[in-house]
Amino acid sequence: MAKKASTTTGGFATAFLKDSAKIDGVATTAAPPRYWFSIGNHAINAVMSGEYDKCIAQGRITGIVGPSGAGKSFLIGNAIKNAQEQGAICLVIDSENALDDDYMGKIGCDTREEVGYYYRGVSKVSQVIKIVSLFIKGYKDQYGEDPDAPKIVIAIDSLNMLQTETSAENYDKGVQKGDQGQKAKQIKAMLLDFVQDIKGMNISMLVTGHVYRNTDLKNGEGVWVVNDGMRFALSQIILVTKLKLREKDSRDFSGITLKAFGHKTRFTKPFQSVSIEVPYDSGIDRFSGLLEIAVAQGIVKKAGSRYTIVGEDKSWYSKDFAEVGDRILEQVMANKTAMLSVQEEDDDDDDEVAG
């Protein structure tokens, strides 16, 4: 007759716990992120983490994906700005010349090396691997896995613009030839290596990538296709779409409206979205999108073009939101059970993503 299983640790389990703890590189606890960075906007933070002041997690890779011109570089730039404000050292790897010093300065980043901002322009997957591995190796050699080591953000913009060695050689020869899927395989393998390299470290990674329209819609799979390697390797994926020009007058445009959709989230429920304003000539507004959430939660009521905080008499226009933003944010943050998703009415289904 078989012995009844014990509910207490003993026997083989005691030996297993002792011996497995000796295996180099094996964790014995499943720790949550030690800290987070804001992306610079409370509404997007909440869509990705469930908290209005958290978006980019320590020890994880976050992807910002979307069609061309969707605002991916704008969001990654603002994430870097906010990480700097939290004392982070930033390594910025740019494959499409989108994060030049002038642009980053307008957003509010400090691009001086003496403050810990390191820029590297690249063109190949192999160059990214060499730069990141060199950087992380030096960091590990100095700090090991000290939980009090400096906070690091590594940003790569963009994965899709990178070449393989083969495609670069073909270009040099004047030959236009595919690489038989090697680029996708190399990027996937690179991201998986990065996942293993940064977990447990005070390192957060941000990457951007393109999505493409699904030309074979079946069974409601969605209209956007996210690269398999990114979907598999990344802890979080923000899909940005739905650009609409915001007019100052009939001839001058001041910016766009961006929809941020939680395509993959491990810290809150997925598939929530918010719309925010993206100005061309400045950084992100941390309150953008929050008014719509407050209305949806019943914290603010709207009458025509004026708004009122429930329980108060004074009304105001949306342009005056900054004056009451902190008070509304406090109420929204306290309303843990209310929905976060605020979607614009639209005839399109661009929120849906294949895979």
mmCIF file of C-alpha atoms in Angstrom:
data_model
loop_
_atom_site.group_PDB
_atom_site.id
_atom_site.type_symbol
_atom_site.label_atom_id
_atom_site.label_comp_id
_atom_site.label_asym_id
_atom_site.label_seq_id
_atom_site.Cartn_x
_atom_site.Cartn_y
_atom_site.Cartn_z
ATOM 1 C CA MET A 1 0.000 0.000 0.000
ATOM 2 C CA ALA A 2 1.398 3.408 -1.013
ATOM 3 C CA LYS A 3 2.296 5.828 1.722
ATOM 4 C CA LYS A 4 0.092 8.894 2.149
ATOM 5 C CA ALA A 5 1.736 12.048 0.776
ATOM 6 C CA SER A 6 3.003 14.410 3.447
ATOM 7 C CA THR A 7 1.818 18.029 3.414
ATOM 8 C CA THR A 8 4.989 19.209 5.143
ATOM 9 C CA THR A 9 8.442 19.665 3.659
ATOM 10 C CA GLY A 10 10.625 16.669 4.365
ATOM 11 C CA GLY A 11 12.408 13.716 2.851
ATOM 12 C CA PHE A 12 13.235 14.136 -0.842
ATOM 13 C CA ALA A 13 11.824 17.720 -0.847
ATOM 14 C CA THR A 14 14.297 18.842 1.815
ATOM 15 C CA ALA A 15 17.174 17.456 -0.220
ATOM 16 C CA PHE A 16 15.802 18.993 -3.419
ATOM 17 C CA LEU A 17 15.461 22.451 -1.879
ATOM 18 C CA LYS A 18 18.978 22.297 -0.507
ATOM 19 C CA ASP A 19 20.647 20.955 -3.643
ATOM 20 C CA SER A 20 18.757 23.020 -6.223
ATOM 21 C CA ALA A 21 19.597 26.213 -4.326
ATOM 22 C CA LYS A 22 23.260 25.484 -5.070
ATOM 23 C CA ILE A 23 22.765 25.546 -8.855
ATOM 24 C CA ASP A 24 24.322 28.730 -10.201
ATOM 25 C CA GLY A 25 21.843 31.192 -11.707
ATOM 26 C CA VAL A 26 18.690 29.453 -10.455
ATOM 27 C CA ALA A 27 16.215 31.652 -8.542
ATOM 28 C CA THR A 28 14.392 30.240 -5.532
ATOM 29 C CA THR A 29 11.722 32.948 -5.300
ATOM 30 C CA ALA A 30 9.350 34.478 -7.869
ATOM 31 C CA ALA A 31 9.800 38.131 -7.015
ATOM 32 C CA PRO A 32 7.621 40.896 -8.488
ATOM 33 C CA PRO A 33 9.334 43.962 -9.995
ATOM 34 C CA ARG A 34 11.284 45.882 -7.357
ATOM 35 C CA TYR A 35 10.377 49.190 -8.954
ATOM 36 C CA TRP A 36 8.706 50.744 -12.001
ATOM 37 C CA PHE A 37 9.150 53.738 -14.270
ATOM 38 C CA SER A 38 6.288 55.896 -15.505
ATOM 39 C CA ILE A 39 5.899 56.356 -19.240
ATOM 40 C CA GLY A 40 4.966 59.965 -18.480
ATOM 41 C CA ASN A 41 1.182 59.581 -18.743
ATOM 42 C CA HIS A 42 -1.069 58.321 -15.954
ATOM 43 C CA ALA A 43 -3.674 56.790 -18.278
ATOM 44 C CA ILE A 44 -1.189 54.676 -20.254
ATOM 45 C CA ASN A 45 0.466 53.629 -16.989
ATOM 46 C CA ALA A 46 -2.854 52.278 -15.742
ATOM 47 C CA VAL A 47 -3.594 50.397 -18.950
ATOM 48 C CA MET A 48 -0.269 48.568 -18.677
ATOM 49 C CA SER A 49 0.126 47.992 -14.933
ATOM 50 C CA GLY A 50 -3.193 48.698 -13.245
ATOM 51 C CA GLU A 51 -1.507 51.562 -11.384
ATOM 52 C CA TYR A 52 -1.495 55.201 -12.479
ATOM 53 C CA ASP A 53 2.169 55.811 -11.668
ATOM 54 C CA LYS A 54 3.721 52.596 -13.058
ATOM 55 C CA CYS A 55 4.374 51.346 -16.590
ATOM 56 C CA ILE A 56 7.924 50.088 -17.235
ATOM 57 C CA ALA A 57 8.880 47.213 -14.917
ATOM 58 C CA GLN A 58 12.327 46.394 -13.525
ATOM 59 C CA GLY A 59 13.842 43.234 -14.987
ATOM 60 C CA ARG A 60 11.398 43.036 -17.900
ATOM 61 C CA ILE A 61 11.228 44.025 -21.571
ATOM 62 C CA THR A 62 8.389 46.289 -22.680
ATOM 63 C CA GLY A 63 7.537 46.675 -26.350
ATOM 64 C CA ILE A 64 5.891 49.670 -27.980
ATOM 65 C CA VAL A 65 4.497 48.581 -31.335
ATOM 66 C CA GLY A 66 2.389 50.182 -34.025
ATOM 67 C CA PRO A 67 2.181 51.124 -37.696
ATOM 68 C CA SER A 68 4.641 53.594 -39.166
ATOM 69 C CA GLY A 69 4.278 57.107 -37.732
ATOM 70 C CA ALA A 70 2.087 56.009 -34.828
ATOM 71 C CA GLY A 71 4.100 57.744 -32.099
ATOM 72 C CA LYS A 72 6.328 54.882 -30.923
ATOM 73 C CA SER A 73 9.475 57.022 -30.783
ATOM 74 C CA PHE A 74 7.534 59.745 -28.951
ATOM 75 C CA LEU A 75 6.522 57.306 -26.209
ATOM 76 C CA ILE A 76 9.977 55.777 -25.876
ATOM 77 C CA GLY A 77 11.478 59.272 -25.631
ATOM 78 C CA ASN A 78 9.058 60.247 -22.877
ATOM 79 C CA ALA A 79 9.749 56.997 -21.032
ATOM 80 C CA ILE A 80 13.471 57.856 -21.090
ATOM 81 C CA LYS A 81 12.736 61.376 -19.808
ATOM 82 C CA ASN A 82 10.763 60.006 -16.869
ATOM 83 C CA ALA A 83 13.383 57.356 -16.123
ATOM 84 C CA GLN A 84 16.009 60.109 -15.969
ATOM 85 C CA GLU A 85 13.826 61.986 -13.485
ATOM 86 C CA GLN A 86 13.908 58.835 -11.329
ATOM 87 C CA GLY A 87 17.718 58.777 -11.495
ATOM 88 C CA ALA A 88 18.164 56.099 -14.173
ATOM 89 C CA ILE A 89 21.159 55.680 -16.462
ATOM 90 C CA CYS A 90 19.924 55.374 -20.065
ATOM 91 C CA LEU A 91 21.475 53.507 -22.991
ATOM 92 C CA VAL A 92 19.698 54.563 -26.190
ATOM 93 C CA ILE A 93 20.200 52.419 -29.312
ATOM 94 C CA ASP A 94 18.785 54.029 -32.456
ATOM 95 C CA SER A 95 18.494 52.249 -35.808
ATOM 96 C CA GLU A 96 16.354 54.817 -37.640
ATOM 97 C CA ASN A 97 17.738 58.207 -36.546
ATOM 98 C CA ALA A 98 14.477 58.985 -34.751
ATOM 99 C CA LEU A 99 15.988 59.821 -31.351
ATOM 100 C CA ASP A 100 18.404 62.593 -32.287
ATOM 101 C CA ASP A 101 19.543 64.966 -29.550
ATOM 102 C CA ASP A 102 17.401 67.883 -30.760
ATOM 103 C CA TYR A 103 14.225 65.792 -30.732
ATOM 104 C CA MET A 104 14.988 64.262 -27.350
ATOM 105 C CA GLY A 105 15.801 67.693 -25.942
ATOM 106 C CA LYS A 106 12.385 69.021 -26.999
ATOM 107 C CA ILE A 107 10.715 66.158 -25.149
ATOM 108 C CA GLY A 108 12.719 67.048 -22.044
ATOM 109 C CA CYS A 109 15.572 64.497 -22.011
ATOM 110 C CA ASP A 110 19.066 65.422 -20.883
ATOM 111 C CA THR A 111 21.311 63.989 -23.607
ATOM 112 C CA ARG A 112 24.673 64.645 -21.921
ATOM 113 C CA GLU A 113 26.913 61.647 -21.315
ATOM 114 C CA GLU A 114 28.012 63.072 -17.965
ATOM 115 C CA VAL A 115 24.485 62.562 -16.586
ATOM 116 C CA GLY A 116 24.388 58.935 -17.762
ATOM 117 C CA TYR A 117 22.782 59.255 -21.213
ATOM 118 C CA TYR A 118 24.572 57.085 -23.765
ATOM 119 C CA TYR A 119 23.525 57.143 -27.432
ATOM 120 C CA ARG A 120 24.596 54.596 -30.032
ATOM 121 C CA GLY A 121 23.424 54.604 -33.643
ATOM 122 C CA VAL A 122 23.304 51.148 -35.232
ATOM 123 C CA SER A 123 22.178 49.352 -38.384
ATOM 124 C CA LYS A 124 22.596 45.624 -37.647
ATOM 125 C CA VAL A 125 21.202 43.057 -35.231
ATOM 126 C CA SER A 126 24.774 41.955 -34.449
ATOM 127 C CA GLN A 127 25.723 45.497 -33.392
ATOM 128 C CA VAL A 128 22.825 45.662 -30.929
ATOM 129 C CA ILE A 129 23.859 42.330 -29.417
ATOM 130 C CA LYS A 130 27.472 43.470 -29.002
ATOM 131 C CA ILE A 131 26.551 46.843 -27.484
ATOM 132 C CA VAL A 132 23.981 45.483 -25.025
ATOM 133 C CA SER A 133 26.114 42.508 -23.941
ATOM 134 C CA LEU A 134 29.141 44.776 -23.455
ATOM 135 C CA PHE A 135 27.093 47.231 -21.396
ATOM 136 C CA ILE A 136 25.449 44.572 -19.211
ATOM 137 C CA LYS A 137 28.716 42.687 -18.687
ATOM 138 C CA GLY A 138 30.399 45.854 -17.395
ATOM 139 C CA TYR A 139 27.408 46.565 -15.152
ATOM 140 C CA LYS A 140 27.432 43.022 -13.733
ATOM 141 C CA ASP A 141 31.188 43.076 -13.198
ATOM 142 C CA GLN A 142 30.848 46.235 -11.106
ATOM 143 C CA TYR A 143 27.592 45.626 -9.236
ATOM 144 C CA GLY A 144 26.707 41.946 -9.551
ATOM 145 C CA GLU A 145 23.035 41.535 -8.608
ATOM 146 C CA ASP A 146 23.086 44.169 -5.881
ATOM 147 C CA PRO A 147 19.449 45.318 -5.437
ATOM 148 C CA ASP A 148 20.766 48.792 -4.639
ATOM 149 C CA ALA A 149 22.754 49.065 -7.893
ATOM 150 C CA PRO A 150 21.966 52.020 -10.182
ATOM 151 C CA LYS A 151 18.754 51.792 -12.177
ATOM 152 C CA ILE A 152 19.257 51.231 -15.896
ATOM 153 C CA VAL A 153 16.998 51.691 -18.922
ATOM 154 C CA ILE A 154 18.065 50.238 -22.267
ATOM 155 C CA ALA A 155 15.979 51.504 -25.191
ATOM 156 C CA ILE A 156 16.103 50.102 -28.746
ATOM 157 C CA ASP A 157 14.315 52.008 -31.515
ATOM 158 C CA SER A 158 13.535 50.160 -33.742
ATOM 159 C CA LEU A 159 13.853 46.387 -34.151
ATOM 160 C CA ASN A 160 12.351 46.335 -37.629
ATOM 161 C CA MET A 161 14.920 48.713 -39.104
ATOM 162 C CA LEU A 162 17.821 46.431 -38.194
ATOM 163 C CA GLN A 163 19.687 44.486 -40.875
ATOM 164 C CA THR A 164 21.204 41.032 -40.674
ATOM 165 C CA GLU A 165 24.817 40.563 -41.718
ATOM 166 C CA THR A 166 23.580 38.788 -44.847
ATOM 167 C CA SER A 167 21.211 41.565 -45.882
ATOM 168 C CA ALA A 168 23.935 44.176 -45.265
ATOM 169 C CA GLU A 169 26.408 42.193 -47.399
ATOM 170 C CA ASN A 170 23.841 41.832 -50.180
ATOM 171 C CA TYR A 171 23.224 45.573 -50.120
ATOM 172 C CA ASP A 172 26.957 46.280 -50.359
ATOM 173 C CA LYS A 173 27.041 44.042 -53.445
ATOM 174 C CA GLY A 174 24.067 45.837 -54.967
ATOM 175 C CA VAL A 175 21.916 42.728 -54.631
ATOM 176 C CA GLN A 176 18.311 42.867 -53.424
ATOM 177 C CA LYS A 177 17.692 39.486 -51.883
ATOM 178 C CA GLY A 178 15.691 38.183 -48.969
ATOM 179 C CA ASP A 179 17.370 36.601 -45.951
ATOM 180 C CA GLN A 180 14.936 33.650 -45.765
ATOM 181 C CA GLY A 181 13.491 34.739 -42.425
ATOM 182 C CA GLN A 182 16.847 35.097 -40.699
ATOM 183 C CA LYS A 183 16.075 38.605 -39.446
ATOM 184 C CA ALA A 184 12.967 37.508 -37.532
ATOM 185 C CA LYS A 185 14.830 34.501 -36.106
ATOM 186 C CA GLN A 186 17.812 36.600 -35.032
ATOM 187 C CA ILE A 187 15.643 39.265 -33.377
ATOM 188 C CA LYS A 188 13.658 36.603 -31.506
ATOM 189 C CA ALA A 189 16.846 34.895 -30.301
ATOM 190 C CA MET A 190 18.316 38.263 -29.282
ATOM 191 C CA LEU A 191 15.248 39.210 -27.248
ATOM 192 C CA LEU A 192 15.189 35.828 -25.496
ATOM 193 C CA ASP A 193 18.849 36.296 -24.535
ATOM 194 C CA PHE A 194 18.070 39.780 -23.215
ATOM 195 C CA VAL A 195 15.170 38.408 -21.138
ATOM 196 C CA GLN A 196 17.531 36.007 -19.395
ATOM 197 C CA ASP A 197 20.299 38.606 -19.013
ATOM 198 C CA ILE A 198 18.276 41.325 -17.272
ATOM 199 C CA LYS A 199 15.953 39.367 -14.983
ATOM 200 C CA GLY A 200 16.863 40.019 -11.383
ATOM 201 C CA MET A 201 18.958 43.029 -12.392
ATOM 202 C CA ASN A 202 18.092 46.713 -11.943
ATOM 203 C CA ILE A 203 17.667 46.906 -15.705
ATOM 204 C CA SER A 204 14.505 47.677 -17.673
ATOM 205 C CA MET A 205 14.407 47.378 -21.441
ATOM 206 C CA LEU A 206 12.205 49.168 -23.980
ATOM 207 C CA VAL A 207 11.984 48.224 -27.642
ATOM 208 C CA THR A 208 9.885 49.465 -30.525
ATOM 209 C CA GLY A 209 8.637 47.525 -33.530
ATOM 210 C CA HIS A 210 6.249 47.804 -36.441
ATOM 211 C CA VAL A 211 2.951 46.000 -36.890
ATOM 212 C CA TYR A 212 1.324 45.206 -40.202
ATOM 213 C CA ARG A 213 -2.227 44.927 -41.390
ATOM 214 C CA ASN A 214 -3.561 41.398 -41.439
ATOM 215 C CA THR A 215 -4.454 40.687 -45.067
ATOM 216 C CA ASP A 216 -6.136 37.381 -44.264
ATOM 217 C CA LEU A 217 -8.756 38.125 -41.614
ATOM 218 C CA LYS A 218 -10.197 34.873 -40.288
ATOM 219 C CA ASN A 219 -12.101 33.962 -37.138
ATOM 220 C CA GLY A 220 -11.824 37.514 -35.784
ATOM 221 C CA GLU A 221 -8.037 37.395 -35.486
ATOM 222 C CA GLY A 222 -7.773 41.161 -35.829
ATOM 223 C CA VAL A 223 -6.395 43.742 -38.214
ATOM 224 C CA TRP A 224 -2.849 44.151 -36.871
ATOM 225 C CA VAL A 225 -0.114 41.502 -36.822
ATOM 226 C CA VAL A 226 2.550 41.662 -34.094
ATOM 227 C CA ASN A 227 5.871 39.926 -34.766
ATOM 228 C CA ASP A 228 5.894 36.429 -33.217
ATOM 229 C CA GLY A 229 9.302 36.955 -31.629
ATOM 230 C CA MET A 230 8.168 40.106 -29.837
ATOM 231 C CA ARG A 231 4.879 38.585 -28.738
ATOM 232 C CA PHE A 232 6.702 35.556 -27.325
ATOM 233 C CA ALA A 233 9.624 37.271 -25.585
ATOM 234 C CA LEU A 234 8.201 40.497 -24.188
ATOM 235 C CA SER A 235 6.450 40.864 -20.837
ATOM 236 C CA GLN A 236 4.370 43.818 -21.982
ATOM 237 C CA ILE A 237 3.313 45.171 -25.368
ATOM 238 C CA ILE A 238 1.704 48.571 -25.927
ATOM 239 C CA LEU A 239 0.005 48.875 -29.322
ATOM 240 C CA VAL A 240 -0.291 52.477 -30.542
ATOM 241 C CA THR A 241 -2.714 53.289 -33.364
ATOM 242 C CA LYS A 242 -5.601 55.562 -34.368
ATOM 243 C CA LEU A 243 -3.767 58.727 -35.274
ATOM 244 C CA LYS A 244 -5.890 61.784 -35.905
ATOM 245 C CA LEU A 245 -4.636 65.263 -36.606
ATOM 246 C CA ARG A 246 -5.460 67.863 -33.996
ATOM 247 C CA GLU A 247 -5.936 71.226 -35.679
ATOM 248 C CA LYS A 248 -5.034 74.655 -34.396
ATOM 249 C CA ASP A 249 -6.627 76.130 -37.498
ATOM 250 C CA SER A 250 -7.275 75.012 -41.066
ATOM 251 C CA ARG A 251 -3.591 75.220 -42.061
ATOM 252 C CA ASP A 252 -1.639 74.442 -38.894
ATOM 253 C CA PHE A 253 -1.457 71.152 -37.032
ATOM 254 C CA SER A 254 -0.202 71.008 -33.458
ATOM 255 C CA GLY A 255 -0.162 67.261 -32.964
ATOM 256 C CA ILE A 256 -2.035 63.990 -33.115
ATOM 257 C CA THR A 257 -4.280 61.782 -31.031
ATOM 258 C CA LEU A 258 -2.744 58.430 -30.150
ATOM 259 C CA LYS A 259 -4.592 55.362 -28.926
ATOM 260 C CA ALA A 260 -2.573 53.158 -26.555
ATOM 261 C CA PHE A 261 -3.891 49.592 -26.322
ATOM 262 C CA GLY A 262 -2.683 47.002 -23.806
ATOM 263 C CA HIS A 263 -1.995 44.158 -26.249
ATOM 264 C CA LYS A 264 -0.010 42.091 -23.732
ATOM 265 C CA THR A 265 0.092 42.785 -20.013
ATOM 266 C CA ARG A 266 1.195 40.547 -17.155
ATOM 267 C CA PHE A 267 0.284 42.886 -14.320
ATOM 268 C CA THR A 268 -3.306 43.852 -15.106
ATOM 269 C CA LYS A 269 -6.068 42.705 -17.435
ATOM 270 C CA PRO A 270 -5.189 43.104 -21.134
ATOM 271 C CA PHE A 271 -7.027 44.814 -23.995
ATOM 272 C CA GLN A 272 -7.749 48.105 -22.252
ATOM 273 C CA SER A 273 -7.085 51.337 -24.113
ATOM 274 C CA VAL A 274 -6.910 55.102 -23.739
ATOM 275 C CA SER A 275 -6.486 57.972 -26.166
ATOM 276 C CA ILE A 276 -4.013 60.762 -25.480
ATOM 277 C CA GLU A 277 -2.880 63.924 -27.196
ATOM 278 C CA VAL A 278 0.626 63.910 -28.683
ATOM 279 C CA PRO A 279 2.014 67.439 -29.203
ATOM 280 C CA TYR A 280 4.631 67.921 -31.891
ATOM 281 C CA ASP A 281 6.698 70.505 -30.032
ATOM 282 C CA SER A 282 6.852 69.244 -26.427
ATOM 283 C CA GLY A 283 6.763 66.198 -24.185
ATOM 284 C CA ILE A 284 3.754 64.165 -23.153
ATOM 285 C CA ASP A 285 1.003 65.631 -20.940
ATOM 286 C CA ARG A 286 0.779 63.387 -17.882
ATOM 287 C CA PHE A 287 -2.953 64.140 -17.508
ATOM 288 C CA SER A 288 -3.966 63.480 -21.132
ATOM 289 C CA GLY A 289 -6.662 60.786 -21.264
ATOM 290 C CA LEU A 290 -7.370 61.030 -17.541
ATOM 291 C CA LEU A 291 -10.434 63.243 -17.927
ATOM 292 C CA GLU A 292 -12.187 60.626 -20.058
ATOM 293 C CA ILE A 293 -11.392 57.962 -17.447
ATOM 294 C CA ALA A 294 -12.743 60.186 -14.661
ATOM 295 C CA VAL A 295 -15.980 60.705 -16.601
ATOM 296 C CA ALA A 296 -16.297 56.959 -17.276
ATOM 297 C CA GLN A 297 -15.770 56.245 -13.560
ATOM 298 C CA GLY A 298 -18.398 58.796 -12.516
ATOM 299 C CA ILE A 299 -15.875 61.004 -10.717
ATOM 300 C CA VAL A 300 -16.469 63.867 -13.153
ATOM 301 C CA LYS A 301 -19.713 64.687 -14.925
ATOM 302 C CA LYS A 302 -19.977 66.438 -18.272
ATOM 303 C CA ALA A 303 -22.642 68.947 -19.273
ATOM 304 C CA GLY A 304 -22.143 70.273 -22.783
ATOM 305 C CA SER A 305 -18.569 71.493 -23.012
ATOM 306 C CA ARG A 306 -18.153 71.990 -19.258
ATOM 307 C CA TYR A 307 -17.108 69.540 -16.558
ATOM 308 C CA THR A 308 -17.739 69.311 -12.819
ATOM 309 C CA ILE A 309 -16.212 67.122 -10.126
ATOM 310 C CA VAL A 310 -19.085 65.192 -8.568
ATOM 311 C CA GLY A 311 -19.998 66.823 -5.261
ATOM 312 C CA GLU A 312 -18.650 70.241 -6.265
ATOM 313 C CA ASP A 313 -20.362 73.223 -7.865
ATOM 314 C CA LYS A 314 -17.552 74.876 -9.815
ATOM 315 C CA SER A 315 -17.429 73.877 -13.474
ATOM 316 C CA TRP A 316 -14.534 74.180 -15.928
ATOM 317 C CA TYR A 317 -13.553 73.461 -19.527
ATOM 318 C CA SER A 318 -11.299 70.591 -20.583
ATOM 319 C CA LYS A 319 -8.504 73.074 -21.368
ATOM 320 C CA ASP A 320 -8.423 73.934 -17.643
ATOM 321 C CA PHE A 321 -8.021 70.310 -16.537
ATOM 322 C CA ALA A 322 -4.462 70.811 -15.276
ATOM 323 C CA GLU A 323 -5.832 73.051 -12.507
ATOM 324 C CA VAL A 324 -7.819 70.149 -11.018
ATOM 325 C CA GLY A 325 -5.786 67.255 -12.413
ATOM 326 C CA ASP A 326 -4.009 66.224 -9.233
ATOM 327 C CA ARG A 327 -7.250 66.144 -7.227
ATOM 328 C CA ILE A 328 -8.977 64.056 -9.900
ATOM 329 C CA LEU A 329 -5.962 61.752 -10.185
ATOM 330 C CA GLU A 330 -6.152 61.097 -6.442
ATOM 331 C CA GLN A 331 -9.808 60.055 -6.745
ATOM 332 C CA VAL A 332 -9.204 57.939 -9.842
ATOM 333 C CA MET A 333 -6.293 56.132 -8.152
ATOM 334 C CA ALA A 334 -8.501 55.360 -5.152
ATOM 335 C CA ASN A 335 -11.182 53.866 -7.411
ATOM 336 C CA LYS A 336 -9.413 50.512 -7.829
ATOM 337 C CA THR A 337 -12.384 48.498 -9.075
ATOM 338 C CA ALA A 338 -13.563 50.871 -11.799
ATOM 339 C CA MET A 339 -12.779 50.287 -15.453
ATOM 340 C CA LEU A 340 -9.715 51.854 -16.980
ATOM 341 C CA SER A 341 -10.647 51.459 -20.635
ATOM 342 C CA VAL A 342 -11.789 54.525 -22.531
ATOM 343 C CA GLN A 343 -12.193 54.064 -26.261
ATOM 344 C CA GLU A 344 -13.163 56.604 -28.887
ATOM 345 C CA GLU A 345 -16.213 55.744 -30.937
ATOM 346 C CA ASP A 346 -14.912 54.629 -34.294
ATOM 347 C CA ASP A 347 -16.031 52.754 -37.331
ATOM 348 C CA ASP A 348 -12.737 50.865 -37.521
ATOM 349 C CA ASP A 349 -11.625 47.892 -35.432
ATOM 350 C CA ASP A 350 -7.963 48.882 -35.318
ATOM 351 C CA ASP A 351 -7.770 47.823 -31.672
ATOM 352 C CA GLU A 352 -7.923 44.177 -32.668
ATOM 353 C CA VAL A 353 -4.568 42.501 -33.080
ATOM 354 C CA ALA A 354 -3.759 39.207 -34.753
ATOM 355 C CA GLY A 355 -2.210 36.603 -32.497
#
